[in-house]
Amino acid sequence: MLQKLQGIVLCTLKYSDKSNIVRIYTQQEGQQSFLIPATRSRKSTVSSVLFQPLSLVEFESDIRPKSGLHPIREARIWQPLLSLPYHPFKSGIALFLAEFLHRTLNGEVDNRPLFDYLVHSVLWLDACEDHFANFHLVFLMRLTRFLGMYPNTEDFQEGDCFDLLNACFSSVPPTHGLFLSPDEASKVCSLLRMKYETMHLFAMNRDERNRCLDIICRYYRLHLPDFPELKSINVLKELFT
């Protein structure tokens, strides 16, 4: 059935000499796989250039319930991005977050609050002119709310450890050994307090930022089955100072 969809591009994979597979997180159907032409053509109504990481696209696709691949018939930009695809730091963040979302949103279907959060975040990063070095950290911590794994901070007291497995703070180190020391646990609280508008107030150097990223990825790996090592993480770690 031909259906009009809006979505966020996550990744594009080679399928054959004539077609590529693009993974898109859609407003209506969650993450789905679509077929697009592998090469440009003047007669084609689908341009592969549209499908860059985190691009916001609108398209018509022949949705086939019993098929895992749905051909895209027409496609266009849904909401234009003016800086994100061209800014070297922003595009590095986009590449990482697109891969991250591709790996974490496989089971998410028809989640409008999550979709709205993703669109808002992409547009915010696109519009932001500076002081966005902590964007990916804030994005990933706030994403946990929509995935049902947001840490419980109600009982936090200075000197507590953070239990990575049970997503809570504890005055006593847990016996399973998967926890953060009090010093790093306090940084988790700082990350949870950050918002896009205030994240520039939390100064971090590259090493501190990368350590936070490693902790966040470890946390996701503990709570999501089959969460892999991400190829783009090393590129992201080289950004900023």
mmCIF file of C-alpha atoms in Angstrom:
data_model
loop_
_atom_site.group_PDB
_atom_site.id
_atom_site.type_symbol
_atom_site.label_atom_id
_atom_site.label_comp_id
_atom_site.label_asym_id
_atom_site.label_seq_id
_atom_site.Cartn_x
_atom_site.Cartn_y
_atom_site.Cartn_z
ATOM 1 C CA MET A 1 0.000 0.000 0.000
ATOM 2 C CA LEU A 2 1.386 3.400 -0.988
ATOM 3 C CA GLN A 3 1.896 5.493 2.139
ATOM 4 C CA LYS A 4 3.272 8.979 2.840
ATOM 5 C CA LEU A 5 5.809 9.040 5.687
ATOM 6 C CA GLN A 6 8.081 11.457 7.521
ATOM 7 C CA GLY A 7 11.292 10.255 9.075
ATOM 8 C CA ILE A 8 14.865 10.675 10.252
ATOM 9 C CA VAL A 9 17.590 9.022 8.187
ATOM 10 C CA LEU A 10 19.838 6.726 10.211
ATOM 11 C CA CYS A 11 22.078 4.933 7.720
ATOM 12 C CA THR A 12 22.464 3.817 4.121
ATOM 13 C CA LEU A 13 23.845 0.419 3.114
ATOM 14 C CA LYS A 14 24.810 -1.002 -0.268
ATOM 15 C CA TYR A 15 22.286 -3.602 -1.453
ATOM 16 C CA SER A 16 23.092 -4.168 -5.137
ATOM 17 C CA ASP A 17 24.524 -2.347 -8.134
ATOM 18 C CA LYS A 18 21.160 -0.673 -8.685
ATOM 19 C CA SER A 19 19.773 -0.236 -5.155
ATOM 20 C CA ASN A 20 20.761 0.770 -1.637
ATOM 21 C CA ILE A 21 19.014 0.131 1.660
ATOM 22 C CA VAL A 22 18.258 3.164 3.810
ATOM 23 C CA ARG A 23 17.215 2.793 7.440
ATOM 24 C CA ILE A 24 14.777 5.504 8.518
ATOM 25 C CA TYR A 25 13.084 6.085 11.856
ATOM 26 C CA THR A 26 9.585 7.121 10.812
ATOM 27 C CA GLN A 27 6.863 8.936 12.701
ATOM 28 C CA GLN A 28 4.260 6.357 11.719
ATOM 29 C CA GLU A 29 6.060 2.994 11.578
ATOM 30 C CA GLY A 30 9.185 3.243 13.737
ATOM 31 C CA GLN A 31 12.481 2.149 12.195
ATOM 32 C CA GLN A 32 12.057 0.557 8.784
ATOM 33 C CA SER A 33 14.237 -0.460 5.836
ATOM 34 C CA PHE A 34 13.615 1.108 2.429
ATOM 35 C CA LEU A 35 15.010 0.628 -1.058
ATOM 36 C CA ILE A 36 16.373 3.621 -2.987
ATOM 37 C CA PRO A 37 18.277 3.876 -6.294
ATOM 38 C CA ALA A 38 22.034 3.533 -5.913
ATOM 39 C CA THR A 39 22.807 6.028 -8.669
ATOM 40 C CA ARG A 40 21.491 9.419 -9.695
ATOM 41 C CA SER A 41 19.189 9.799 -12.662
ATOM 42 C CA ARG A 42 17.468 12.861 -14.113
ATOM 43 C CA LYS A 43 14.255 10.889 -14.421
ATOM 44 C CA SER A 44 14.349 9.512 -10.876
ATOM 45 C CA THR A 45 12.005 10.978 -8.254
ATOM 46 C CA VAL A 46 14.320 9.700 -5.497
ATOM 47 C CA SER A 47 17.788 11.216 -5.019
ATOM 48 C CA SER A 48 20.307 9.392 -2.835
ATOM 49 C CA VAL A 49 21.703 12.797 -1.799
ATOM 50 C CA LEU A 50 18.638 13.304 0.409
ATOM 51 C CA PHE A 51 19.540 10.409 2.687
ATOM 52 C CA GLN A 52 22.377 11.778 4.806
ATOM 53 C CA PRO A 53 22.695 10.934 8.540
ATOM 54 C CA LEU A 54 19.886 12.643 10.529
ATOM 55 C CA SER A 55 18.309 14.208 7.433
ATOM 56 C CA LEU A 56 14.592 14.880 7.885
ATOM 57 C CA VAL A 57 12.778 13.519 4.857
ATOM 58 C CA GLU A 58 9.234 13.082 3.580
ATOM 59 C CA PHE A 59 8.565 10.286 1.132
ATOM 60 C CA GLU A 60 6.068 7.908 -0.389
ATOM 61 C CA SER A 61 6.735 4.205 -0.064
ATOM 62 C CA ASP A 62 5.042 1.008 -1.063
ATOM 63 C CA ILE A 63 4.633 -0.537 2.408
ATOM 64 C CA ARG A 64 4.465 -4.310 2.129
ATOM 65 C CA PRO A 65 3.569 -5.910 5.503
ATOM 66 C CA LYS A 66 5.226 -9.240 4.708
ATOM 67 C CA SER A 67 8.406 -7.653 3.334
ATOM 68 C CA GLY A 68 11.322 -6.202 5.239
ATOM 69 C CA LEU A 69 12.204 -3.853 2.379
ATOM 70 C CA HIS A 70 9.846 -1.160 1.104
ATOM 71 C CA PRO A 71 10.565 0.677 -2.179
ATOM 72 C CA ILE A 72 10.518 4.475 -1.979
ATOM 73 C CA ARG A 73 8.627 5.997 -4.920
ATOM 74 C CA GLU A 74 9.141 9.704 -4.242
ATOM 75 C CA ALA A 75 11.225 11.615 -1.700
ATOM 76 C CA ARG A 76 11.906 15.203 -0.721
ATOM 77 C CA ILE A 77 13.357 17.199 2.149
ATOM 78 C CA TRP A 78 10.788 17.456 4.937
ATOM 79 C CA GLN A 79 12.590 20.036 7.081
ATOM 80 C CA PRO A 80 15.777 21.572 5.623
ATOM 81 C CA LEU A 81 19.010 21.502 7.620
ATOM 82 C CA LEU A 82 21.169 24.545 6.983
ATOM 83 C CA SER A 83 24.387 23.755 8.853
ATOM 84 C CA LEU A 84 24.386 20.195 10.209
ATOM 85 C CA PRO A 85 25.369 18.405 6.954
ATOM 86 C CA TYR A 86 28.183 20.872 6.209
ATOM 87 C CA HIS A 87 29.717 21.781 9.576
ATOM 88 C CA PRO A 88 32.617 19.362 10.275
ATOM 89 C CA PHE A 89 31.905 19.033 14.012
ATOM 90 C CA LYS A 90 28.124 18.851 13.652
ATOM 91 C CA SER A 91 28.333 16.276 10.870
ATOM 92 C CA GLY A 92 30.633 14.170 13.070
ATOM 93 C CA ILE A 93 28.046 14.280 15.859
ATOM 94 C CA ALA A 94 25.296 13.437 13.361
ATOM 95 C CA LEU A 95 27.210 10.415 12.050
ATOM 96 C CA PHE A 96 27.654 9.048 15.565
ATOM 97 C CA LEU A 97 24.098 9.699 16.749
ATOM 98 C CA ALA A 98 22.605 8.231 13.578
ATOM 99 C CA GLU A 99 24.578 5.008 14.123
ATOM 100 C CA PHE A 100 23.644 5.027 17.807
ATOM 101 C CA LEU A 101 19.925 5.381 17.023
ATOM 102 C CA HIS A 102 20.121 2.698 14.342
ATOM 103 C CA ARG A 103 21.380 0.278 17.000
ATOM 104 C CA THR A 104 18.974 1.282 19.776
ATOM 105 C CA LEU A 105 15.616 1.891 18.078
ATOM 106 C CA ASN A 106 15.027 -1.457 16.367
ATOM 107 C CA GLY A 107 12.127 -2.350 18.662
ATOM 108 C CA GLU A 108 10.543 1.104 18.796
ATOM 109 C CA VAL A 109 7.316 1.433 16.771
ATOM 110 C CA ASP A 110 4.891 4.369 16.602
ATOM 111 C CA ASN A 111 6.358 6.331 19.529
ATOM 112 C CA ARG A 112 5.315 9.915 18.814
ATOM 113 C CA PRO A 113 6.952 11.509 21.897
ATOM 114 C CA LEU A 114 10.263 9.854 20.975
ATOM 115 C CA PHE A 115 9.954 10.941 17.348
ATOM 116 C CA ASP A 116 9.195 14.524 18.395
ATOM 117 C CA TYR A 117 12.216 14.501 20.719
ATOM 118 C CA LEU A 118 14.501 13.331 17.917
ATOM 119 C CA VAL A 119 13.224 15.948 15.463
ATOM 120 C CA HIS A 120 13.491 18.717 18.059
ATOM 121 C CA SER A 121 17.064 17.672 18.879
ATOM 122 C CA VAL A 122 18.183 17.571 15.250
ATOM 123 C CA LEU A 123 16.704 21.012 14.552
ATOM 124 C CA TRP A 124 18.228 22.428 17.741
ATOM 125 C CA LEU A 125 21.721 21.225 16.790
ATOM 126 C CA ASP A 126 21.284 22.544 13.260
ATOM 127 C CA ALA A 127 20.326 26.006 14.538
ATOM 128 C CA CYS A 128 22.930 26.217 17.319
ATOM 129 C CA GLU A 129 25.866 28.433 16.395
ATOM 130 C CA ASP A 130 28.377 27.457 19.097
ATOM 131 C CA HIS A 131 28.892 25.807 22.510
ATOM 132 C CA PHE A 132 27.483 22.432 21.446
ATOM 133 C CA ALA A 133 30.443 20.206 22.430
ATOM 134 C CA ASN A 134 28.320 18.422 25.057
ATOM 135 C CA PHE A 135 25.311 17.947 22.788
ATOM 136 C CA HIS A 136 25.723 14.211 22.235
ATOM 137 C CA LEU A 137 26.042 13.570 25.985
ATOM 138 C CA VAL A 138 22.848 15.455 26.786
ATOM 139 C CA PHE A 139 21.059 13.800 23.865
ATOM 140 C CA LEU A 140 21.969 10.282 24.998
ATOM 141 C CA MET A 141 21.103 10.858 28.652
ATOM 142 C CA ARG A 142 17.708 12.334 27.809
ATOM 143 C CA LEU A 143 17.069 9.527 25.305
ATOM 144 C CA THR A 144 17.056 7.044 28.202
ATOM 145 C CA ARG A 145 13.698 8.478 29.323
ATOM 146 C CA PHE A 146 12.057 7.268 26.122
ATOM 147 C CA LEU A 147 13.683 3.845 26.314
ATOM 148 C CA GLY A 148 12.577 3.129 29.887
ATOM 149 C CA MET A 149 16.090 3.181 31.382
ATOM 150 C CA TYR A 150 16.383 6.653 32.897
ATOM 151 C CA PRO A 151 18.475 6.526 36.103
ATOM 152 C CA ASN A 152 16.724 6.941 39.451
ATOM 153 C CA THR A 153 18.228 10.026 41.113
ATOM 154 C CA GLU A 154 15.731 10.513 43.943
ATOM 155 C CA ASP A 155 17.908 9.032 46.690
ATOM 156 C CA PHE A 156 21.257 10.467 45.617
ATOM 157 C CA GLN A 157 23.509 11.726 48.372
ATOM 158 C CA GLU A 158 27.058 13.008 48.083
ATOM 159 C CA GLY A 159 29.468 10.092 48.342
ATOM 160 C CA ASP A 160 27.118 7.528 46.773
ATOM 161 C CA CYS A 161 28.182 5.063 44.108
ATOM 162 C CA PHE A 162 26.140 4.639 40.942
ATOM 163 C CA ASP A 163 24.852 1.132 40.310
ATOM 164 C CA LEU A 164 25.046 0.771 36.517
ATOM 165 C CA LEU A 165 23.060 -2.459 36.468
ATOM 166 C CA ASN A 166 20.109 -1.260 38.553
ATOM 167 C CA ALA A 167 20.265 2.378 37.387
ATOM 168 C CA CYS A 168 20.291 3.871 40.887
ATOM 169 C CA PHE A 169 22.605 5.382 43.467
ATOM 170 C CA SER A 170 23.789 3.426 46.469
ATOM 171 C CA SER A 171 25.723 4.255 49.616
ATOM 172 C CA VAL A 172 27.315 0.793 49.474
ATOM 173 C CA PRO A 173 29.113 -0.586 46.392
ATOM 174 C CA PRO A 174 26.969 -3.368 44.873
ATOM 175 C CA THR A 175 28.359 -6.894 45.003
ATOM 176 C CA HIS A 176 28.016 -7.434 41.235
ATOM 177 C CA GLY A 177 30.822 -4.906 40.667
ATOM 178 C CA LEU A 178 29.115 -2.899 37.913
ATOM 179 C CA PHE A 179 29.196 0.553 39.468
ATOM 180 C CA LEU A 180 30.830 3.963 39.311
ATOM 181 C CA SER A 181 32.908 5.431 42.095
ATOM 182 C CA PRO A 182 31.450 8.375 44.055
ATOM 183 C CA ASP A 183 33.512 10.851 42.016
ATOM 184 C CA GLU A 184 32.164 9.597 38.690
ATOM 185 C CA ALA A 185 28.681 9.025 40.140
ATOM 186 C CA SER A 186 28.423 12.738 40.906
ATOM 187 C CA LYS A 187 29.194 13.457 37.245
ATOM 188 C CA VAL A 188 26.175 11.329 36.277
ATOM 189 C CA CYS A 189 24.031 13.726 38.293
ATOM 190 C CA SER A 190 25.601 16.649 36.453
ATOM 191 C CA LEU A 191 24.863 15.031 33.087
ATOM 192 C CA LEU A 192 21.244 14.477 34.078
ATOM 193 C CA ARG A 193 20.877 18.147 35.004
ATOM 194 C CA MET A 194 22.128 19.358 31.630
ATOM 195 C CA LYS A 195 19.795 20.735 28.990
ATOM 196 C CA TYR A 196 20.671 21.894 25.501
ATOM 197 C CA GLU A 197 20.235 25.492 26.603
ATOM 198 C CA THR A 198 22.504 25.153 29.666
ATOM 199 C CA MET A 199 25.052 22.492 28.681
ATOM 200 C CA HIS A 200 27.676 25.128 27.847
ATOM 201 C CA LEU A 201 27.800 26.003 31.554
ATOM 202 C CA PHE A 202 29.248 22.547 32.353
ATOM 203 C CA ALA A 203 32.870 22.895 31.268
ATOM 204 C CA MET A 204 34.663 19.683 30.241
ATOM 205 C CA ASN A 205 37.857 18.986 28.362
ATOM 206 C CA ARG A 206 38.122 16.290 25.697
ATOM 207 C CA ASP A 207 39.292 13.553 28.099
ATOM 208 C CA GLU A 208 36.442 14.234 30.536
ATOM 209 C CA ARG A 209 33.898 14.318 27.719
ATOM 210 C CA ASN A 210 35.173 11.058 26.259
ATOM 211 C CA ARG A 211 35.107 9.379 29.656
ATOM 212 C CA CYS A 212 31.467 10.414 30.051
ATOM 213 C CA LEU A 213 30.737 8.995 26.604
ATOM 214 C CA ASP A 214 32.388 5.680 27.509
ATOM 215 C CA ILE A 215 30.272 5.463 30.676
ATOM 216 C CA ILE A 216 27.063 6.223 28.788
ATOM 217 C CA CYS A 217 27.830 3.592 26.135
ATOM 218 C CA ARG A 218 28.623 1.063 28.850
ATOM 219 C CA TYR A 219 25.308 1.865 30.523
ATOM 220 C CA TYR A 220 23.400 1.339 27.275
ATOM 221 C CA ARG A 221 25.275 -1.905 26.650
ATOM 222 C CA LEU A 222 24.148 -3.244 30.022
ATOM 223 C CA HIS A 223 20.490 -2.371 29.446
ATOM 224 C CA LEU A 224 19.988 -3.080 25.748
ATOM 225 C CA PRO A 225 20.542 -6.572 24.314
ATOM 226 C CA ASP A 226 23.074 -6.932 21.501
ATOM 227 C CA PHE A 227 24.230 -3.309 21.700
ATOM 228 C CA PRO A 228 27.506 -3.354 19.704
ATOM 229 C CA GLU A 229 30.697 -1.353 19.673
ATOM 230 C CA LEU A 230 30.034 1.670 17.459
ATOM 231 C CA LYS A 231 32.353 2.330 14.527
ATOM 232 C CA SER A 232 31.855 6.100 14.559
ATOM 233 C CA ILE A 233 32.707 6.622 18.224
ATOM 234 C CA ASN A 234 36.428 7.104 17.528
ATOM 235 C CA VAL A 235 35.643 9.887 15.060
ATOM 236 C CA LEU A 236 33.483 11.640 17.643
ATOM 237 C CA LYS A 237 36.182 11.364 20.311
ATOM 238 C CA GLU A 238 38.585 13.361 18.173
ATOM 239 C CA LEU A 239 36.231 16.336 17.936
ATOM 240 C CA PHE A 240 36.528 19.421 20.124
ATOM 241 C CA THR A 241 39.261 20.064 22.676
#
